[in-house]
CSV table of C-alpha atoms and ligand atoms in Angstrom, one decimal:
chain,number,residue,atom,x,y,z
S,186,UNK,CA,38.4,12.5,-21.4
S,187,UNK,CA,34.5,11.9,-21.8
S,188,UNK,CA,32.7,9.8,-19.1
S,189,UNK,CA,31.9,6.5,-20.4
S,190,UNK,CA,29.9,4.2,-18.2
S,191,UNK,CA,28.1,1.0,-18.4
S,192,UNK,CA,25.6,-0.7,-17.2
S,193,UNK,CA,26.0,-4.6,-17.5
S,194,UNK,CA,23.0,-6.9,-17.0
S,195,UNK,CA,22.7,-10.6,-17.4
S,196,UNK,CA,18.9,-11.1,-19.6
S,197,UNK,CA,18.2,-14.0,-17.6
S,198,UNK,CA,15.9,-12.4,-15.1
S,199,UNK,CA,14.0,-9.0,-15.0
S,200,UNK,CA,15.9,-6.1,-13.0
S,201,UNK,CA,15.6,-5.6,-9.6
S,202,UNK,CA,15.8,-3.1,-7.4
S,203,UNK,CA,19.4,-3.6,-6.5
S,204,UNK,CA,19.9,-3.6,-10.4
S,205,UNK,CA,17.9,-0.6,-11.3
S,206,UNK,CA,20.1,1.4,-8.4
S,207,UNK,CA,23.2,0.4,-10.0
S,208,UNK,CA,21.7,1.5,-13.8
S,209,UNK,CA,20.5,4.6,-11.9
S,210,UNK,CA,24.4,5.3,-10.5
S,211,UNK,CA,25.9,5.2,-13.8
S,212,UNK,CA,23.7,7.0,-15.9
S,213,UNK,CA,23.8,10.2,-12.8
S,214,UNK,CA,27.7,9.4,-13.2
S,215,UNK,CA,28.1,9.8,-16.7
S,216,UNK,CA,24.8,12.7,-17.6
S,217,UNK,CA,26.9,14.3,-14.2
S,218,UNK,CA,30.1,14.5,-16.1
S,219,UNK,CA,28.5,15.3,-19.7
S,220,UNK,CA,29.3,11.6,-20.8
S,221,UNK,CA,27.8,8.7,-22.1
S,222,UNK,CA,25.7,6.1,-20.3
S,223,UNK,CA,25.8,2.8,-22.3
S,224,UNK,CA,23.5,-0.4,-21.9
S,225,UNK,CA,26.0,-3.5,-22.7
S,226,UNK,CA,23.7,-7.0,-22.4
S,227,UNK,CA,25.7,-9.9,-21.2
S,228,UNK,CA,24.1,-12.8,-22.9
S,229,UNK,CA,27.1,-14.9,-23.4
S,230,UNK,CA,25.3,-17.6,-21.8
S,231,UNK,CA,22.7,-18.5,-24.3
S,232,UNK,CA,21.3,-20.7,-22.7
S,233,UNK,CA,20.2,-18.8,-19.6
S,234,UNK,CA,19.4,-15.5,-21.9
S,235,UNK,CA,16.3,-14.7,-22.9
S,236,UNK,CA,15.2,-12.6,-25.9
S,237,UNK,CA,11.5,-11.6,-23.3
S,238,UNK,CA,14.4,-10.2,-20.5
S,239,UNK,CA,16.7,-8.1,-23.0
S,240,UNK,CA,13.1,-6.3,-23.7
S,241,UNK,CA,12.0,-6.3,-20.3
S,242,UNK,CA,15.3,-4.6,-19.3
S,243,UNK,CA,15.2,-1.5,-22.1
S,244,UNK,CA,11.6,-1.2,-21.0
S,245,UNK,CA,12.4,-1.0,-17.7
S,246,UNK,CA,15.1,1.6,-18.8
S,247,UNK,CA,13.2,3.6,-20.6
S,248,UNK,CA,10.2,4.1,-17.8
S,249,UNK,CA,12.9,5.0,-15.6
S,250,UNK,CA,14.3,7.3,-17.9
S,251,UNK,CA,18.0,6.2,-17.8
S,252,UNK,CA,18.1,5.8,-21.7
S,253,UNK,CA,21.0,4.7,-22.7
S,254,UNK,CA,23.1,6.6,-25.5
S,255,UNK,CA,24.0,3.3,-27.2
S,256,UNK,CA,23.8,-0.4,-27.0
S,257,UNK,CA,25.7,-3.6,-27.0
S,258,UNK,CA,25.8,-7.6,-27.0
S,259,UNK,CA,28.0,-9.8,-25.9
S,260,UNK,CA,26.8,-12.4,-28.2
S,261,UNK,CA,27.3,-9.9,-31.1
S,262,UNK,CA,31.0,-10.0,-30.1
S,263,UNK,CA,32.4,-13.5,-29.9
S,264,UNK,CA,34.6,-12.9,-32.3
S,265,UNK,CA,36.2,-10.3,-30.7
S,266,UNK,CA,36.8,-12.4,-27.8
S,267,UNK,CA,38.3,-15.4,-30.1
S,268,UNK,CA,40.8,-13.2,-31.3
S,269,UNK,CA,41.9,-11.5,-27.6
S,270,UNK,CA,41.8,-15.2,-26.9
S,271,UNK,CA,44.3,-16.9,-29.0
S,272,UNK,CA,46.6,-13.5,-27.7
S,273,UNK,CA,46.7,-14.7,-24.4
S,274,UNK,CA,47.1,-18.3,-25.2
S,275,UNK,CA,49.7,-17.3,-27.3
S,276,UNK,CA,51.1,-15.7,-24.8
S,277,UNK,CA,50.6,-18.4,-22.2
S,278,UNK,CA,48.6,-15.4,-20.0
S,279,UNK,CA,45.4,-18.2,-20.7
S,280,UNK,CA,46.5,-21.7,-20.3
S,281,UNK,CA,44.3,-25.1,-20.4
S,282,UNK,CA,43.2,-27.2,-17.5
S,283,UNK,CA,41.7,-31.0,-17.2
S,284,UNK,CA,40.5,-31.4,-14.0
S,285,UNK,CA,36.7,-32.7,-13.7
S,286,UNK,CA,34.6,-30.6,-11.6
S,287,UNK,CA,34.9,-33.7,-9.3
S,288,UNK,CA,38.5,-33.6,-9.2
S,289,UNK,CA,38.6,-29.7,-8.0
S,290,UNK,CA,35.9,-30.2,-5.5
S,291,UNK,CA,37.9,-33.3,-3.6
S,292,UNK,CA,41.5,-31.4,-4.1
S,293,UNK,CA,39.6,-28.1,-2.2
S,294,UNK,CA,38.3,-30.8,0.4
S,295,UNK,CA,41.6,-31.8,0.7
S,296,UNK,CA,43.2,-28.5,1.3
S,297,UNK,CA,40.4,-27.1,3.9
S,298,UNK,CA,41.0,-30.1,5.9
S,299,UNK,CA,44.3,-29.5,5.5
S,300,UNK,CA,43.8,-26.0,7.3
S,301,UNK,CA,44.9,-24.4,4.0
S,302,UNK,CA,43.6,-22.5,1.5
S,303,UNK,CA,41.3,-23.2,-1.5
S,304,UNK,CA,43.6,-22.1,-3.7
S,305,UNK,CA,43.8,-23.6,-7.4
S,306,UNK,CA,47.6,-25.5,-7.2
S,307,UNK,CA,48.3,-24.7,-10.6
S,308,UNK,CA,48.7,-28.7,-11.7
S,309,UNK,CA,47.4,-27.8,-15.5
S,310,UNK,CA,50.1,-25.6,-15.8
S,311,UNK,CA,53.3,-28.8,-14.7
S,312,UNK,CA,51.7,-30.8,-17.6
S,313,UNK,CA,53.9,-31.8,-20.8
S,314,UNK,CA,53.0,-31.8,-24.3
S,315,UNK,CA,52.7,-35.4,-23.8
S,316,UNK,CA,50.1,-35.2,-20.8
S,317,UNK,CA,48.1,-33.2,-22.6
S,318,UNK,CA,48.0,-35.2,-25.9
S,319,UNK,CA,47.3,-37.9,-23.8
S,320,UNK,CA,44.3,-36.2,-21.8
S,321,UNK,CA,42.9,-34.7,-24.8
S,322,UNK,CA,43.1,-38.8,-26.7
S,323,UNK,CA,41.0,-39.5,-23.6
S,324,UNK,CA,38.7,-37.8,-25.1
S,325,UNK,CA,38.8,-34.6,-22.1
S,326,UNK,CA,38.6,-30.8,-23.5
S,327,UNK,CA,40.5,-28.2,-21.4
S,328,UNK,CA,38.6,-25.3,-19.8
S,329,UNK,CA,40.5,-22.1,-19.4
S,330,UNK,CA,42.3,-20.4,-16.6
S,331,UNK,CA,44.1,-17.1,-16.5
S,332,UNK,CA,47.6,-16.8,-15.1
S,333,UNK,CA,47.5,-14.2,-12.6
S,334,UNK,CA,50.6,-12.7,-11.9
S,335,UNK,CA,51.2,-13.2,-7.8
S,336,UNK,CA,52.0,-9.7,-6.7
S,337,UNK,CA,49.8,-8.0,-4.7
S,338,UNK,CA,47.0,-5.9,-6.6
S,339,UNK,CA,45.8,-2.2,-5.5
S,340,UNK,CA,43.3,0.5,-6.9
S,341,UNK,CA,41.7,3.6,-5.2
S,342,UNK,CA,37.8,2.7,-5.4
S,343,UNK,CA,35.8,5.3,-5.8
S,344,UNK,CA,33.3,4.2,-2.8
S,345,UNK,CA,35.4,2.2,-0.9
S,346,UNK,CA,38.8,3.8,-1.0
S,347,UNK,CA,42.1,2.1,-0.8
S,348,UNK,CA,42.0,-1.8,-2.2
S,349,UNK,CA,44.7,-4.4,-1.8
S,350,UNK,CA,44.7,-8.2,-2.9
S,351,UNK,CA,47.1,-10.5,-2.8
S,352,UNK,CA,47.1,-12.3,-5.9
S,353,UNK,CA,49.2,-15.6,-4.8
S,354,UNK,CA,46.1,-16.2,-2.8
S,355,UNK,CA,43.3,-16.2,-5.3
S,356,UNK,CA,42.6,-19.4,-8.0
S,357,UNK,CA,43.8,-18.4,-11.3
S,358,UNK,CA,40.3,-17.6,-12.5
S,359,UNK,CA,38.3,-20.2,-14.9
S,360,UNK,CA,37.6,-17.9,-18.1
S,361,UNK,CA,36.2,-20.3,-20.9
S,362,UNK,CA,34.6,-23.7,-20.1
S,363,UNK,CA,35.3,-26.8,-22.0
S,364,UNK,CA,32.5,-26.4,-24.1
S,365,UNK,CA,34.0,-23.0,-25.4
S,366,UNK,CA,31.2,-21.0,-23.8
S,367,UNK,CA,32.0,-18.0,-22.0
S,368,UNK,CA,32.7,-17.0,-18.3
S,369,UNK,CA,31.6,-13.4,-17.2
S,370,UNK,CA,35.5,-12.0,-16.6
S,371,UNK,CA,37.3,-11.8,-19.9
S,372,UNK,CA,34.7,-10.8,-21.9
S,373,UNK,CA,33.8,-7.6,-19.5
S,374,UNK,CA,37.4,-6.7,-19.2
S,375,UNK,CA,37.6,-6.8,-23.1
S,376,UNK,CA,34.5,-5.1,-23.7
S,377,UNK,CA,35.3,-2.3,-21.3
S,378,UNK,CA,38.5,-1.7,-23.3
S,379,UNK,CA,36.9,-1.4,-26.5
S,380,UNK,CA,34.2,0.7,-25.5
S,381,UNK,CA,36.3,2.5,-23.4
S,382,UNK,CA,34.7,2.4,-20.4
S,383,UNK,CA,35.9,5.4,-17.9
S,384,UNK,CA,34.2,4.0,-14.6
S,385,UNK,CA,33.0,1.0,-13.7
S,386,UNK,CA,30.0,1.1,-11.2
S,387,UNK,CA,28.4,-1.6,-10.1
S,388,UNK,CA,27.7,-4.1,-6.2
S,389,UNK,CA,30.7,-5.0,-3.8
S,390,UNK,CA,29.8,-8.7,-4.7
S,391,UNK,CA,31.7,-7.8,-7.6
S,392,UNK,CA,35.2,-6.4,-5.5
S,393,UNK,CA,37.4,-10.0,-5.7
S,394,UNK,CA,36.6,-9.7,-9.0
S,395,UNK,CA,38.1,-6.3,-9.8
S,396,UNK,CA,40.8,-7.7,-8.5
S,397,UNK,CA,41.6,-10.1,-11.1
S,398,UNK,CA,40.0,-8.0,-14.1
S,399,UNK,CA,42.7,-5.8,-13.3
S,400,UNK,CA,45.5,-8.2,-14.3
S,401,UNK,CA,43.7,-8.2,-17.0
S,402,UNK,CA,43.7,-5.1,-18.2
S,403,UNK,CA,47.1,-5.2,-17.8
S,404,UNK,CA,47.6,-8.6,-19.8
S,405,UNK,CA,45.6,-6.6,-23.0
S,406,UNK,CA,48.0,-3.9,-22.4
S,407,UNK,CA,45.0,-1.5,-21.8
S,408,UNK,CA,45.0,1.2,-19.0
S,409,UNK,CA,42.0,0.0,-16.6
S,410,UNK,CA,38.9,2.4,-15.8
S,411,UNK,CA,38.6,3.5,-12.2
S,412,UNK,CA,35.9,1.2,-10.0
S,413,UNK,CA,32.6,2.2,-7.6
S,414,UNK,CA,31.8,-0.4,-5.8
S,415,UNK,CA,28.4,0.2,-4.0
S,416,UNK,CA,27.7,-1.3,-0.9
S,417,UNK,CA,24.4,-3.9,-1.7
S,418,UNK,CA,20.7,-3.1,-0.3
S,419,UNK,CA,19.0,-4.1,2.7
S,420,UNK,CA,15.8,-4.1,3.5
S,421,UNK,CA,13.7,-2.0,5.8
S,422,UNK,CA,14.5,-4.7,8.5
S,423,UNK,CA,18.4,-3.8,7.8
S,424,UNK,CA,18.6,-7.1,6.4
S,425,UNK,CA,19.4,-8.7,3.1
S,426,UNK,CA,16.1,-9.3,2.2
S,427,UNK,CA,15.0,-11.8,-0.7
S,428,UNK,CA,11.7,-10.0,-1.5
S,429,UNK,CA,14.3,-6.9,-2.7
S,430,UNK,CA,15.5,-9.7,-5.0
S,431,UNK,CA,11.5,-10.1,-6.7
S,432,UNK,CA,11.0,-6.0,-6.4
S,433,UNK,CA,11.4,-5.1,-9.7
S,434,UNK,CA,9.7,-2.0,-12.1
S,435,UNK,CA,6.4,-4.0,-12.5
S,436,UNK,CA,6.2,-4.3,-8.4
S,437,UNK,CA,6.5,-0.3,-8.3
S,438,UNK,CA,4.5,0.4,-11.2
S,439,UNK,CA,1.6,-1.3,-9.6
S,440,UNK,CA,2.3,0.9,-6.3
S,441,UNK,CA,1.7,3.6,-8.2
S,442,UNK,CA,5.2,4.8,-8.0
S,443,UNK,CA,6.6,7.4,-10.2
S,444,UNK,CA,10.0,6.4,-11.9
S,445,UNK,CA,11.3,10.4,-10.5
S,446,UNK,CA,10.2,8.9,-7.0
S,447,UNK,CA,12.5,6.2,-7.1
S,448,UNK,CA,15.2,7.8,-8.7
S,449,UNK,CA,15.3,10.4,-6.2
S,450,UNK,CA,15.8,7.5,-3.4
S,451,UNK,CA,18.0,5.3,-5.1
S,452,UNK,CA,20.5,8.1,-5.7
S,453,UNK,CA,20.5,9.0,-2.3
S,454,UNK,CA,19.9,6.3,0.1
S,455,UNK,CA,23.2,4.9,1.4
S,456,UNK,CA,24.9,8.6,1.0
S,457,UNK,CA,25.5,11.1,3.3
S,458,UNK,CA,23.2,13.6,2.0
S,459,UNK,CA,19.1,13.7,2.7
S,460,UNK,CA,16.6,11.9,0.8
S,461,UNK,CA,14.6,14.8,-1.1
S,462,UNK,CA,11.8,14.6,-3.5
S,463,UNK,CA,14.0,15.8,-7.0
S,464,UNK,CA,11.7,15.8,-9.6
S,465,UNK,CA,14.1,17.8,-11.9
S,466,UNK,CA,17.2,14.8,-13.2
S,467,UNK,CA,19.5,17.6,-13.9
S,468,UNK,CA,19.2,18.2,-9.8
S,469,UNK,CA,19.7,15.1,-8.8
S,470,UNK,CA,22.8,14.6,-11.0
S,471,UNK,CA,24.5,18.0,-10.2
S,472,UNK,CA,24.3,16.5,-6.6
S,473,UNK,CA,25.3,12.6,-7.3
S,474,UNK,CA,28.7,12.1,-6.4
S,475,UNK,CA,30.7,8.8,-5.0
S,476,UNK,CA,32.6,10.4,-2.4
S,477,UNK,CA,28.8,10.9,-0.2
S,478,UNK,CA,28.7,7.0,-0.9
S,479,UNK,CA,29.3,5.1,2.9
S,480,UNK,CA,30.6,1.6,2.7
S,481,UNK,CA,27.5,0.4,5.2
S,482,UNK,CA,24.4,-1.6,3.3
S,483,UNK,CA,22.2,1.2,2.1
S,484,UNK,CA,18.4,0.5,3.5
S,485,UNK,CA,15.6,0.2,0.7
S,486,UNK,CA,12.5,1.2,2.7
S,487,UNK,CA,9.2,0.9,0.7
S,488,UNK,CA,7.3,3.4,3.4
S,489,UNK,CA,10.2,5.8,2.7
S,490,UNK,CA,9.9,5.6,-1.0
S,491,UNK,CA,5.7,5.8,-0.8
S,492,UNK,CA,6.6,9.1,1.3
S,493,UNK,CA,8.6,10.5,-1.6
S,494,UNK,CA,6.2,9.4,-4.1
S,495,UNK,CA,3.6,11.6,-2.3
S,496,UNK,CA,6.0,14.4,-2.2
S,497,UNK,CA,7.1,13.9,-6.1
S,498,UNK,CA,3.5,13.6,-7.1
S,499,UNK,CA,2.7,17.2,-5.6
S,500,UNK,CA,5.0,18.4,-7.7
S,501,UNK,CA,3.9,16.9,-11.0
S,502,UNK,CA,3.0,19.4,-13.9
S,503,UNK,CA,-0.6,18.5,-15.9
S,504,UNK,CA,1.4,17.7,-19.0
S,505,UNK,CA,3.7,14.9,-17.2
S,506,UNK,CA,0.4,13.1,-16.3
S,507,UNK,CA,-2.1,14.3,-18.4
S,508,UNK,CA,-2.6,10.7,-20.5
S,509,UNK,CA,-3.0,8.5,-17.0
S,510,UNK,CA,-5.8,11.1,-16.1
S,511,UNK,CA,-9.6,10.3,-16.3
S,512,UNK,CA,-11.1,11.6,-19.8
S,513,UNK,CA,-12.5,15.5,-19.0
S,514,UNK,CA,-10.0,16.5,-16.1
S,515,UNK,CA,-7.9,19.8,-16.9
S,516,UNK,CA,-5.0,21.2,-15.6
S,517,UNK,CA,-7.0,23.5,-13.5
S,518,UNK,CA,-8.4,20.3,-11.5
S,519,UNK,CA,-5.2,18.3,-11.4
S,520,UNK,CA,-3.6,21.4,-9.7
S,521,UNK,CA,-6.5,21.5,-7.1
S,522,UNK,CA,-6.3,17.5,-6.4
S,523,UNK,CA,-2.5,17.2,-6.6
S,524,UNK,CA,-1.5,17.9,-3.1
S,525,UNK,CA,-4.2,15.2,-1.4
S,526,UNK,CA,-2.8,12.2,-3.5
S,527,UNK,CA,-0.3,10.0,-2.6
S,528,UNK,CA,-0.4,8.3,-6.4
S,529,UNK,CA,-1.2,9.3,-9.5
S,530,UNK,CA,-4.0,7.3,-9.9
S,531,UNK,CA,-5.9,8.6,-7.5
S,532,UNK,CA,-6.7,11.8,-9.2
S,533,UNK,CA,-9.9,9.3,-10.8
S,534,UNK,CA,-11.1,8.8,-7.7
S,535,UNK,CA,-11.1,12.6,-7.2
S,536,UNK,CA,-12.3,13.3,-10.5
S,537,UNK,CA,-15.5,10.8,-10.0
S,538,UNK,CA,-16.1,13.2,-7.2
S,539,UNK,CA,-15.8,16.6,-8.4
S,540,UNK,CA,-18.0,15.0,-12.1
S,541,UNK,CA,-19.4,11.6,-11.6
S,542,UNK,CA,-22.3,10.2,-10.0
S,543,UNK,CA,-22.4,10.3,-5.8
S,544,UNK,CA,-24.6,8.9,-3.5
S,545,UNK,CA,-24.0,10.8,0.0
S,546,UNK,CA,-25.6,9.1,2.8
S,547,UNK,CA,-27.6,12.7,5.0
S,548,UNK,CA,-29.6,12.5,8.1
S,549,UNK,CA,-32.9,13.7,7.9
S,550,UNK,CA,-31.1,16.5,11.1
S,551,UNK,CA,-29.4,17.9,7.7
S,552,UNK,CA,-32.3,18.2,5.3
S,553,UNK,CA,-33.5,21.5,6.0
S,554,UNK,CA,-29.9,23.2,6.2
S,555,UNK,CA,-29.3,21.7,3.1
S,556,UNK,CA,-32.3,23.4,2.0
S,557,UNK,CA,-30.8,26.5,2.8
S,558,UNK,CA,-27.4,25.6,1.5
S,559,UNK,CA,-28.9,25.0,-2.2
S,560,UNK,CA,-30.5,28.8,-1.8
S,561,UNK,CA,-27.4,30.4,-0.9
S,562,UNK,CA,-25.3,28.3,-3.2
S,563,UNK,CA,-27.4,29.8,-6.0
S,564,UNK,CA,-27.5,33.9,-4.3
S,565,UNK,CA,-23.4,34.0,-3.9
S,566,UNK,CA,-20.7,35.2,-6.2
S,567,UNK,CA,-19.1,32.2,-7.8
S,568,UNK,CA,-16.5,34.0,-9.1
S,569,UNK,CA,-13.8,34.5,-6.5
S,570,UNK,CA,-14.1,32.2,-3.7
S,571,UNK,CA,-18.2,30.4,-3.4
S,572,UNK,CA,-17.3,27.8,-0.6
S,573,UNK,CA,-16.5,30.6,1.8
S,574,UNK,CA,-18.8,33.0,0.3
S,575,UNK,CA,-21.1,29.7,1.3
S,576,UNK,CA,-20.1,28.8,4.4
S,577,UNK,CA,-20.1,32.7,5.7
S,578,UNK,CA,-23.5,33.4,4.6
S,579,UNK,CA,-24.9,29.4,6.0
S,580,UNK,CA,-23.2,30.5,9.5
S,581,UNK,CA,-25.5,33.4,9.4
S,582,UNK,CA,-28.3,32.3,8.2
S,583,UNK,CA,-28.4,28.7,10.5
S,584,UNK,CA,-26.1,29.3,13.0
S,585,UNK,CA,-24.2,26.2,12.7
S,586,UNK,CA,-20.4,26.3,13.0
S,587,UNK,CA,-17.6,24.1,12.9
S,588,UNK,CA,-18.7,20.4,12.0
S,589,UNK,CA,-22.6,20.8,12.1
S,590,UNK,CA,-21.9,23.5,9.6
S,591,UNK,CA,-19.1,21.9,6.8
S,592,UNK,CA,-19.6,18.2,6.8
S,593,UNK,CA,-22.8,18.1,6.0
S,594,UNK,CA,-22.1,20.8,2.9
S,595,UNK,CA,-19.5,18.6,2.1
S,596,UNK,CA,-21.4,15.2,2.4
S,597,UNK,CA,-23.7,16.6,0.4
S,598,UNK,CA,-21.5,17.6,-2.5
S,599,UNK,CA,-18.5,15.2,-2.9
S,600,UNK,CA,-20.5,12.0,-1.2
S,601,UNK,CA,-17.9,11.7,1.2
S,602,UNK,CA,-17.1,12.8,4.5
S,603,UNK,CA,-13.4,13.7,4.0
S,604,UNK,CA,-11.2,14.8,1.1
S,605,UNK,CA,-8.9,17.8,-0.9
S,606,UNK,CA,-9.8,21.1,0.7
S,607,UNK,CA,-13.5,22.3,0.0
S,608,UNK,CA,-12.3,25.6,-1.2
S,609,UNK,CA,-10.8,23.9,-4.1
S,610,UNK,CA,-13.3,21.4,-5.1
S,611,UNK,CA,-16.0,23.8,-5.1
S,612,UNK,CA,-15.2,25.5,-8.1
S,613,UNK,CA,-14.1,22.5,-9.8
S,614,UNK,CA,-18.0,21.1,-9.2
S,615,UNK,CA,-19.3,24.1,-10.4
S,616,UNK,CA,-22.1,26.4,-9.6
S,617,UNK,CA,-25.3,24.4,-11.7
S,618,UNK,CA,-23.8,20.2,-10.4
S,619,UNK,CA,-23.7,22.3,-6.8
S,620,UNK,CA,-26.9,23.5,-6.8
S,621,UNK,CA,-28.1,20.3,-7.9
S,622,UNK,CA,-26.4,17.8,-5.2
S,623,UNK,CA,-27.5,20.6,-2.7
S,624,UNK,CA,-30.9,20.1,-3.7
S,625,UNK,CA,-31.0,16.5,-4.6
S,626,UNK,CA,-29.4,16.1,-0.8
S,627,UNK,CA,-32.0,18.3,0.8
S,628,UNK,CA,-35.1,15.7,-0.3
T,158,LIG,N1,26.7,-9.1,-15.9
T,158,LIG,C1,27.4,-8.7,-14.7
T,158,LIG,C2,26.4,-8.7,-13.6
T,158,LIG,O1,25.2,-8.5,-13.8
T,158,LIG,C3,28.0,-7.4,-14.9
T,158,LIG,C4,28.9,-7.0,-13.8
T,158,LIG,C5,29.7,-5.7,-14.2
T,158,LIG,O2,29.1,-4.6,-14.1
T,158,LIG,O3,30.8,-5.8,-14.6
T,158,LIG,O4,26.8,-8.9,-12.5
């Protein structure tokens, strides 16, 4: 049996965090278990879709690298859904309903202060032929409900283990408004048959539903997939937070995140196991599995994922960054500059001091050490090691050490009085630009 997962979005919004770590769990679940990793977008509500979201979303993807191996709409598949449709009516599995919105709202009023619960009475389904003629004269459309069967309903979820609902306390779910449009339910459950959908991973807001998309399953004579329900995100305060909701791939890209940095968090966080900085994906899905997966909120801390950023970033060949680096800079200098950033972009700041233009700001103390330094920097061998082949021969010669010795040396030749280790950036400067900060600091 191969894998098949999904990952389901609604284009009426970009992707959020919360999203991008449920996209993230299916496609580690189904590249884990050779399979595919599908994108299905649920536009069935065309008025809330947008065209600008569904290419927001594969944009989104694709930075993040969970491609997806195919793609589907809803809205390409209404006619599908007609057809499964008229089964079930047929069948009396779907059956109509009149009541105004009005009407349900008082009768669950009612009910509550009746110490009872919520729970859709079933009155659409004691109406005659004749009730309904009349009702439909009166000019009211039905919406749609689905019989569930009242027995009590079970499955073995991946995260969360053992389920049980009791269906004769649930509403027979709405599944098609009056207007014909679309809820979310029937067409997922349909759409997860036909594409044959092995796992379905997605948030524990979606659990009560399960419950009733398994029924229907069962009503389309289909064997269901098996369920991951992932506990949702807090914040870094370990509570829900709304700014998660606005955090989306534009927010990280801008914080100079790298999509491997994120990926290694989101697969982690909320699991048993540590929160490493896995550049490789074929690492981070040999070790992705559901059973590490706790039942508590997962905390989505942005310090956390800046640490792992830094730690990715260190990692990062030339070639994987090569077109975000300034114009001149080679694979020798990233190498040298790579363990002092923290992002990505950085590296230009670097590279302005290693090639660009500085203005260091020396006290006259300095000027005639610098003096010296420019002499020595032109006498030593450049070709194995010149900053302590400098520095040795300026303790000599001066008799400076420590800080009276290397910050003005490194003043003089970065412009600044901190930065990547000196024995890295010297080469990178260069024997001749050396020379001539050492001697353009010394006047
Ligand atoms: N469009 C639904 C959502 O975004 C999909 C849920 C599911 O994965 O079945 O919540």
């Amino acid at each position: 049996m191969t894998v098949v997962t999904r990952f389901a979005p609604s284009p009426t919004g970009t992707l959020h965090v919360g999203n991008i770590r449920t996209a993230l769990h299916n496609w580690l679940w189904a590249k884990r278990h050779g399979g595919r990793f599908l994108l299905r977008i649920d536009d069935t509500d065309q008025a809330r879709s947008e065209e600008r979201f569904v290419e927001a979303i594969r944009a989104d993807l694709a930075w993040l690298g969970l491609r997806p191996d195919a793609e589907v709409r809803q809205s390409a598949r209404f006619e599908r859904y007609e057809a499964v449709f008229a089964d079930l009516v047929a069948r009396g599995t779907l059956y109509p309903a009149y009541e105004t919105p009005e009407e349900l709202d008082l009768r669950r009023k009612v009910l509550l202060g009746r110490g009872l619960p919520p729970v859709y009475e079933r009155t659409a389904l004691a109406l005659s032929d004749a009730d309904r003629a009349a009702l439909e004269a009166d000019g009211r459309r039905p919406h749609w409900r689905f019989r569930l069967e009242h027995a009590s309903i079970v499955w073995d979820d991946l995260i969360r283990g053992p389920q049980r609902f009791d269906a004769a306390t649930m509403s027979d779910p709405v599944v098609r408004r009056a207007d014909g449009s679309w809820l979310y339910l029937l067409p997922s459950v349909i759409d997860d048959v036909d594409l044959r959908i092995t796992h379905v991973v997605r948030g524990e807001d979606h659990v009560s539903n399960t419950a009733v998309q398994l029924q229907m399953f069962e009503s389309m004579g289909a064997t269901p997939p098996a369920f991951a329900h992932g506990a949702l995100l807090t914040g870094s305060e370990g509570k829900l937070s709304k700014r998660l909701g606005s955090m989306g791939v534009a927010h990280f890209r801008e914080a100079g995140i790298e999509p491997e940095a994120l990926r290694a968090l989101l697969a982690r966080i909320g699991t048993s196991q540590p929160v490493e900085p896995i550049v490789d994906a074929d690492a981070l899905t040999g070790t992705f599995d559901f059973a590490q997966f706790g039942r508590a909120p997962a905390r989505f801390d942005e310090t956390e994922l800046a640490g792992v950023n830094a730690r990715i970033v260190h990692q990062l060949p030339f070639d994987h960054v090569a077109q975000r680096l300034p114009a001149g800079m080679d694979a020798a200098a990233w190498e040298a500059i790579r363990p002092n950033l923290e992002r990505v972009a950085e590296a230009a700041d670097w590279w302005a001091v290693i090639a660009g233009e500085i203005a260091p700001a020396i006290t006259d103390d300095d000027r005639a050490f610098l003096v010296q330094a420019a002499e020595r920097a032109a006498a030593i061998d450049w070709s194995a090691d010149p900053w302590h082949a400098l520095t040795d021969a300026l303790k000599q010669a001066s008799g400076r050490k420590g800080r009276a010795l290397f910050l003005p040396l490194r003043l003089a030749l970065t412009g600044r009085d901190h930065g990547p280790d000196m024995a890295v950036l010297l080469p990178l400067i260069g024997r001749a630009r050396a020379i001539e900060r050492l001697s353009a600091a010394a006047n």
